[in-house]
XYZ file of C-alpha atoms in Angstrom:
434
model
C 12.872 -6.624 -16.746
C 11.894 -10.432 -14.731
C 9.937 -10.157 -11.855
C 8.396 -13.622 -10.228
C 9.476 -16.082 -13.393
C 8.300 -13.660 -15.984
C 9.286 -11.429 -18.522
C 8.455 -8.262 -18.875
C 8.099 -4.478 -20.196
C 8.878 -2.131 -18.396
C 9.491 1.572 -18.601
C 9.944 5.294 -16.812
C 6.605 6.784 -15.517
C 4.491 9.926 -16.521
C 2.247 11.799 -14.091
C -1.407 11.425 -15.316
C -1.368 15.232 -15.743
C 1.563 14.889 -18.037
C -0.162 11.473 -19.531
C -3.173 13.107 -20.438
C -1.803 15.888 -21.941
C 0.331 13.902 -24.334
C -2.956 12.150 -24.703
C -4.951 15.367 -25.639
C -7.717 14.292 -28.353
C -5.088 10.963 -29.368
C -7.067 8.870 -27.290
C -10.353 9.862 -29.873
C -9.583 7.824 -32.479
C -9.078 5.145 -30.534
C -12.398 3.315 -31.824
C -13.032 -0.368 -31.888
C -15.336 -3.266 -32.313
C -15.016 -6.712 -31.254
C -14.920 -9.743 -33.563
C -12.870 -12.580 -34.556
C -12.034 -15.687 -32.070
C -11.932 -16.466 -27.935
C -8.674 -16.080 -25.856
C -6.923 -18.020 -23.301
C -5.828 -21.371 -23.781
C -5.892 -25.379 -22.475
C -3.346 -27.834 -22.863
C -4.044 -31.736 -22.778
C -3.552 -32.177 -19.246
C -6.385 -29.729 -17.983
C -4.234 -27.050 -17.612
C -5.427 -23.475 -18.685
C -3.698 -20.825 -18.991
C -4.959 -17.017 -19.048
C -3.656 -13.681 -20.114
C -3.779 -10.591 -18.105
C -2.476 -7.074 -19.158
C -2.584 -3.980 -17.167
C -0.205 -0.215 -16.847
C 1.228 1.379 -14.061
C 4.886 1.338 -12.083
C 8.383 -1.486 -12.560
C 7.470 -1.435 -8.852
C 3.667 -3.099 -9.745
C 5.237 -4.769 -12.652
C 6.928 -6.246 -9.656
C 4.714 -6.821 -6.910
C 2.260 -8.545 -9.325
C 3.804 -10.964 -10.991
C 4.585 -11.726 -7.193
C 1.116 -12.290 -6.817
C 0.576 -14.473 -9.927
C 3.027 -17.277 -8.209
C 1.183 -17.156 -5.654
C -1.850 -17.675 -7.793
C -0.016 -20.461 -9.999
C 1.145 -21.946 -6.501
C -2.237 -22.422 -4.904
C -4.237 -23.437 -8.775
C -1.913 -25.165 -10.357
C -4.009 -25.929 -13.244
C -4.063 -22.662 -14.480
C -1.549 -20.371 -16.367
C -1.129 -16.602 -16.258
C 0.644 -14.739 -19.213
C 1.673 -11.274 -18.375
C 1.432 -8.128 -20.872
C 2.591 -4.922 -18.685
C 2.362 -1.610 -20.464
C 2.718 2.459 -19.711
C 0.010 3.668 -19.365
C -1.077 5.354 -23.382
C 0.631 2.208 -24.854
C -1.632 -0.244 -22.509
C -5.129 1.606 -24.228
C -3.318 1.206 -27.724
C -1.914 -2.047 -27.748
C -6.062 -3.414 -25.833
C -7.514 -1.249 -28.913
C -5.171 -3.427 -31.329
C -6.094 -6.450 -29.649
C -10.140 -5.830 -29.056
C -10.677 -4.928 -32.312
C -9.134 -8.013 -33.788
C -11.404 -10.180 -31.388
C -7.988 -11.564 -29.391
C -7.963 -9.076 -26.052
C -6.717 -9.994 -22.898
C -8.627 -12.382 -20.781
C -8.628 -10.303 -17.587
C -6.897 -6.989 -17.606
C -6.322 -3.805 -15.100
C -9.246 -1.130 -16.265
C -11.597 2.039 -15.135
C -14.322 3.828 -14.316
C -14.380 5.370 -17.977
C -14.273 2.810 -19.892
C -16.750 1.039 -18.338
C -19.596 2.136 -20.666
C -17.116 2.603 -23.665
C -15.906 -1.134 -24.217
C -19.348 -2.059 -22.282
C -21.293 -0.782 -25.906
C -18.125 -2.319 -27.801
C -19.316 -5.695 -26.834
C -15.352 -6.272 -25.245
C -16.220 -6.709 -21.479
C -17.180 -9.874 -19.974
C -20.938 -9.649 -17.375
C -19.498 -11.812 -14.373
C -23.042 -11.837 -12.763
C -22.773 -15.164 -13.999
C -19.534 -16.458 -12.579
C -21.025 -15.065 -9.224
C -24.180 -17.346 -9.192
C -21.647 -20.597 -9.934
C -19.375 -19.728 -7.422
C -16.532 -18.789 -8.735
C -16.153 -15.171 -7.390
C -17.074 -13.219 -4.278
C -18.840 -10.223 -3.901
C -19.396 -10.452 -0.216
C -17.105 -8.277 2.215
C -16.455 -4.675 0.068
C -15.839 -1.518 2.069
C -17.870 1.280 2.071
C -20.289 0.343 -0.928
C -17.116 -0.678 -3.677
C -18.768 -3.627 -5.046
C -21.722 -1.461 -6.846
C -18.763 0.434 -8.225
C -18.617 -1.643 -11.119
C -22.224 -2.106 -12.048
C -23.255 -0.854 -15.312
C -27.121 -1.117 -16.090
C -27.633 -3.777 -13.673
C -24.036 -5.818 -15.097
C -21.274 -6.514 -13.583
C -18.109 -5.693 -15.708
C -15.301 -4.898 -13.175
C -14.409 -5.595 -9.568
C -12.438 -3.460 -7.641
C -9.388 -4.207 -6.612
C -8.751 -0.916 -3.816
C -10.529 2.540 -3.342
C -9.247 6.269 -3.248
C -10.407 9.459 -3.467
C -9.767 12.981 -4.631
C -7.981 14.887 -1.783
C -6.029 18.447 -1.517
C -1.831 16.594 -1.014
C 0.016 19.448 1.163
C 3.596 20.979 2.024
C 3.039 20.718 5.266
C 5.581 22.356 7.094
C 4.913 25.404 4.553
C 0.957 25.183 6.070
C 1.678 25.292 9.207
C 4.631 27.902 9.039
C 1.701 29.919 7.288
C -0.955 29.398 10.327
C -3.130 26.697 8.451
C -4.571 24.046 9.512
C -7.750 22.544 7.314
C -10.372 20.787 9.085
C -13.291 18.782 7.097
C -16.207 21.003 6.049
C -13.709 24.079 4.760
C -15.828 26.185 2.552
C -13.852 27.403 -0.304
C -14.099 30.874 0.623
C -11.223 29.441 3.195
C -9.778 27.254 0.799
C -8.594 30.470 -1.427
C -8.660 32.934 1.488
C -5.511 29.796 2.740
C -4.374 29.944 -1.016
C -3.500 33.939 -0.677
C -2.227 33.545 2.724
C 0.789 30.907 1.620
C 1.398 33.314 -1.756
C 1.421 36.426 0.776
C 3.836 34.884 3.691
C 5.408 31.895 1.727
C 6.877 33.321 -1.459
C 4.748 30.399 -3.476
C 1.571 30.197 -5.353
C -0.920 28.316 -2.822
C -2.012 25.443 -5.584
C -0.311 23.748 -8.555
C -3.610 24.889 -10.521
C -7.188 23.106 -10.020
C -8.780 24.391 -13.151
C -7.500 21.650 -14.909
C -8.963 19.004 -12.918
C -11.792 17.323 -14.284
C -12.808 15.324 -11.199
C -12.153 17.955 -8.582
C -14.682 20.018 -10.864
C -17.492 16.650 -10.531
C -16.923 17.504 -6.830
C -17.625 21.053 -7.347
C -20.601 20.196 -9.601
C -21.481 17.366 -7.882
C -22.372 20.294 -4.370
C -23.709 22.209 -5.891
C -26.740 19.754 -7.082
C -25.227 18.791 -11.002
C -21.846 16.397 -12.107
C -19.187 16.306 -14.621
C -21.274 13.601 -16.508
C -24.631 12.334 -17.159
C -25.356 8.564 -18.138
C -25.477 10.040 -21.481
C -23.561 13.605 -21.266
C -22.284 16.388 -19.581
C -24.156 17.142 -16.219
C -23.445 20.972 -17.294
C -23.848 24.144 -19.317
C -21.622 26.676 -21.046
C -21.821 29.470 -18.779
C -20.560 26.851 -15.710
C -17.829 26.009 -17.307
C -17.037 29.976 -18.473
C -17.294 30.743 -14.319
C -15.213 27.842 -12.970
C -12.261 28.353 -15.939
C -12.575 32.616 -15.826
C -12.049 32.178 -12.111
C -9.116 29.583 -12.080
C -7.316 32.137 -15.374
C -7.816 35.235 -12.104
C -6.069 32.894 -9.919
C -2.678 32.266 -12.456
C -2.702 35.936 -12.824
C -3.403 36.992 -9.171
C -0.292 34.155 -8.087
C -2.583 32.707 -6.215
C -1.852 29.921 -8.885
C 1.623 28.432 -9.632
C 2.568 29.553 -13.658
C 1.048 26.957 -15.662
C 4.910 27.930 -17.531
C 6.696 26.984 -14.678
C 4.502 23.301 -14.129
C 4.998 22.277 -17.643
C 9.030 22.814 -17.181
C 9.651 20.764 -14.714
C 7.666 18.233 -15.494
C 7.094 15.047 -14.905
C 7.992 16.158 -11.174
C 4.870 17.683 -9.464
C 4.747 21.277 -8.616
C 4.569 20.598 -5.143
C 7.522 18.070 -5.254
C 9.676 20.982 -7.043
C 8.249 23.513 -3.944
C 6.759 26.030 -6.949
C 2.920 25.074 -5.057
C 2.335 24.542 -1.477
C -1.028 22.194 -2.414
C -1.821 20.300 -5.261
C -5.723 18.228 -5.747
C -5.382 14.701 -6.876
C -6.204 10.807 -5.969
C -5.062 10.390 -1.955
C -3.162 7.403 -2.907
C -0.632 9.805 -5.159
C 0.858 10.847 -2.183
C 3.828 8.436 -2.065
C 4.635 10.200 -5.142
C 5.506 13.850 -3.594
C 7.511 12.015 -0.478
C 9.559 9.942 -2.984
C 10.482 13.516 -5.611
C 10.050 15.463 -2.906
C 12.373 16.687 0.023
C 9.463 17.918 2.624
C 6.634 16.213 4.484
C 3.459 16.082 2.762
C 0.018 15.130 4.291
C -4.205 15.075 3.234
C -6.190 17.469 3.668
C -10.202 17.691 3.255
C -11.849 18.823 0.440
C -13.439 22.163 0.811
C -17.409 22.256 0.499
C -19.988 24.833 -0.694
C -22.547 24.564 2.300
C -19.746 23.320 5.217
C -20.481 20.003 4.953
C -21.492 18.027 1.544
C -17.876 17.698 -0.147
C -19.438 15.598 -3.226
C -16.597 12.965 -2.816
C -16.728 8.680 -3.994
C -14.004 6.518 -3.265
C -13.190 5.487 -6.946
C -10.841 2.028 -7.956
C -8.787 0.235 -10.185
C -10.961 -2.522 -11.351
C -10.153 -6.325 -12.962
C -12.313 -6.926 -15.728
C -12.758 -9.920 -18.071
C -13.041 -10.334 -21.552
C -16.574 -10.865 -23.271
C -13.933 -13.850 -25.632
C -12.711 -15.386 -23.133
C -12.283 -19.067 -23.448
C -12.319 -19.878 -20.333
C -14.352 -17.066 -18.188
C -14.578 -19.624 -14.931
C -10.964 -18.740 -14.476
C -11.423 -15.724 -14.983
C -13.495 -15.071 -12.593
C -11.311 -17.221 -9.979
C -8.472 -15.355 -11.112
C -10.546 -11.860 -9.998
C -11.812 -13.765 -6.956
C -7.930 -14.341 -6.116
C -6.720 -11.282 -6.458
C -9.246 -9.037 -5.060
C -10.113 -11.330 -0.745
C -6.893 -13.305 -0.908
C -5.283 -11.359 2.641
C -1.451 -12.722 0.807
C -1.829 -10.796 -2.103
C -2.222 -7.505 -0.234
C 0.738 -8.096 1.840
C 2.135 -7.689 -1.789
C 0.537 -5.297 -3.295
C -0.293 -2.762 0.238
C -1.784 0.755 -0.991
C 0.208 0.360 -5.273
C -3.008 0.429 -5.830
C -5.227 2.103 -3.618
C -6.465 1.128 -0.117
C -7.607 -2.919 -0.856
C -11.217 -3.286 -1.227
C -11.984 -6.222 0.674
C -11.905 -6.096 4.380
C -10.068 -9.705 3.640
C -7.377 -7.263 2.425
C -7.810 -4.092 3.944
C -7.290 -5.927 7.888
C -4.591 -8.210 6.289
C -2.139 -5.215 5.051
C -1.532 -2.783 8.250
C 0.397 0.264 6.523
C 3.569 0.750 8.913
C 5.108 3.728 6.945
C 3.481 7.720 7.678
C 2.793 8.493 4.015
C 0.417 5.300 3.603
C -0.697 5.734 7.279
C -2.072 9.092 6.466
C -4.018 7.728 3.383
C -6.185 5.282 5.799
C -6.805 7.721 8.334
C -7.490 10.166 4.940
C -10.420 7.418 3.437
C -11.153 6.480 7.068
C -11.923 9.657 7.740
C -14.612 9.881 4.859
C -16.249 6.573 5.359
C -16.649 8.024 9.636
C -18.235 11.287 8.424
C -20.435 9.656 5.740
C -19.713 12.542 3.373
C -19.789 10.142 0.669
C -22.073 9.858 -2.348
C -22.614 6.945 -4.901
C -20.423 7.920 -8.099
C -20.970 10.119 -11.356
C -22.174 7.679 -14.593
C -19.611 8.076 -16.814
C -20.991 7.747 -20.167
C -18.299 6.353 -23.170
C -16.496 8.693 -24.459
C -15.785 9.405 -20.205
C -11.569 8.938 -21.224
C -11.891 11.541 -24.041
C -13.816 14.252 -22.419
C -10.737 14.274 -19.047
C -7.920 14.399 -21.930
C -9.815 17.690 -23.849
C -10.464 18.737 -20.493
C -7.191 19.334 -18.819
C -5.749 20.287 -22.552
C -7.990 22.984 -23.024
C -7.841 24.262 -19.331
C -4.460 24.583 -19.935
C -4.745 26.809 -22.754
C -6.681 29.026 -20.644
C -3.926 29.018 -17.932
C -0.645 30.297 -20.695
C -3.466 32.709 -22.682
C -3.108 30.943 -25.775
C -7.202 31.348 -25.717
C -9.438 33.000 -23.962
C -12.201 31.586 -22.031
C -15.103 31.916 -23.913
C -12.568 29.930 -26.767
C -11.873 27.203 -24.359
C -15.293 26.736 -23.241
C -16.419 26.194 -26.947
C -13.419 24.051 -27.761
C -13.878 22.178 -24.889
C -17.932 21.422 -25.468
C -16.989 20.500 -29.456
C -14.798 18.321 -28.686
C -17.034 16.800 -25.913
C -19.741 16.467 -27.808
C -18.315 14.685 -30.300
C -16.633 11.971 -27.700
C -19.486 11.572 -26.463
C -21.712 10.927 -28.999
C -24.594 14.705 -28.714
């Protein structure tokens, strides 16, 4: 595909559940050490070339290339070479490049990888560029300016925000007489799922037991967390309870049959009308509209005490390479991508709700799906339920893949709950080095 005057590799996308299942524990083998020379290049006329890599859909590639064309127009002395890969291919290639000392100058990143690559001396601390005036950390929404900081270092700059939500098939919920409100409890949620099963002929939920980020919220509601700064923040007994209830939900039909869910992938169970709801990131809502025939909305996260959801705003980020020969140009590129209003008009909510006020105000969604996403996050801010994000230690990405895979084994009856818990803790302790 050619987009914005550049050739990029494009491939069909895979949903995150399928993606992580495919990843399994294999990502643990993708270790690396930073070595070798820096990246980026310059020319005799003062023009600098930086390399920018990301993952995502074909549509994201098209939009990003449009923003790069705009950047180069406004910064004629900085040229940008692009590299686009599907999620798993991106990280495999990134590891190969980083282990050879030649990672991209700037790249898309996520919270689960910050400590991992910081420990491997791959990530550029952008604090110096902020102090030099090449990158502004002003005007970020809802505390997002802190999202990419680790131990005082600025390792990533958010490009957008998202949060966990319950995506629902609105007509099904309406026919069942269910109207979730902020502060509804887990007991009310489970009653609602059973009512949908009994009155609408489908499972209430696609199966929440394998969603690591949702389990993190549940733990945070109860004074714990999935991760601490250096390991797991819950016990084997905690997970036995969570997965036991999840397996009981599958057997009772409250949660969808995992075999049916696997058969229809990469299509979601909600869009396939196997289940009436599913916990996922709010900005993924647009996926259901494109896949299904119904109308889809966002319902609040259930609570333990009627008020605490444990939620935070998450984000994709842009990070720089510690090996880059052009940290100033990398910083200016990141600054442009997170602050320029025209970028927001091009990207929309592809990477979440824009992180800075300049971009948030520049893009006003007109379609119903993006309006719902904006309203959902606005409600989270206004009701003040947001909390600081749980630290993600090095190896968090491997833990997430293992959690989903082992949880699915429980749902499919391949392992007992006790066996599954032991398997997960064994893999997690290896990944976390504990």
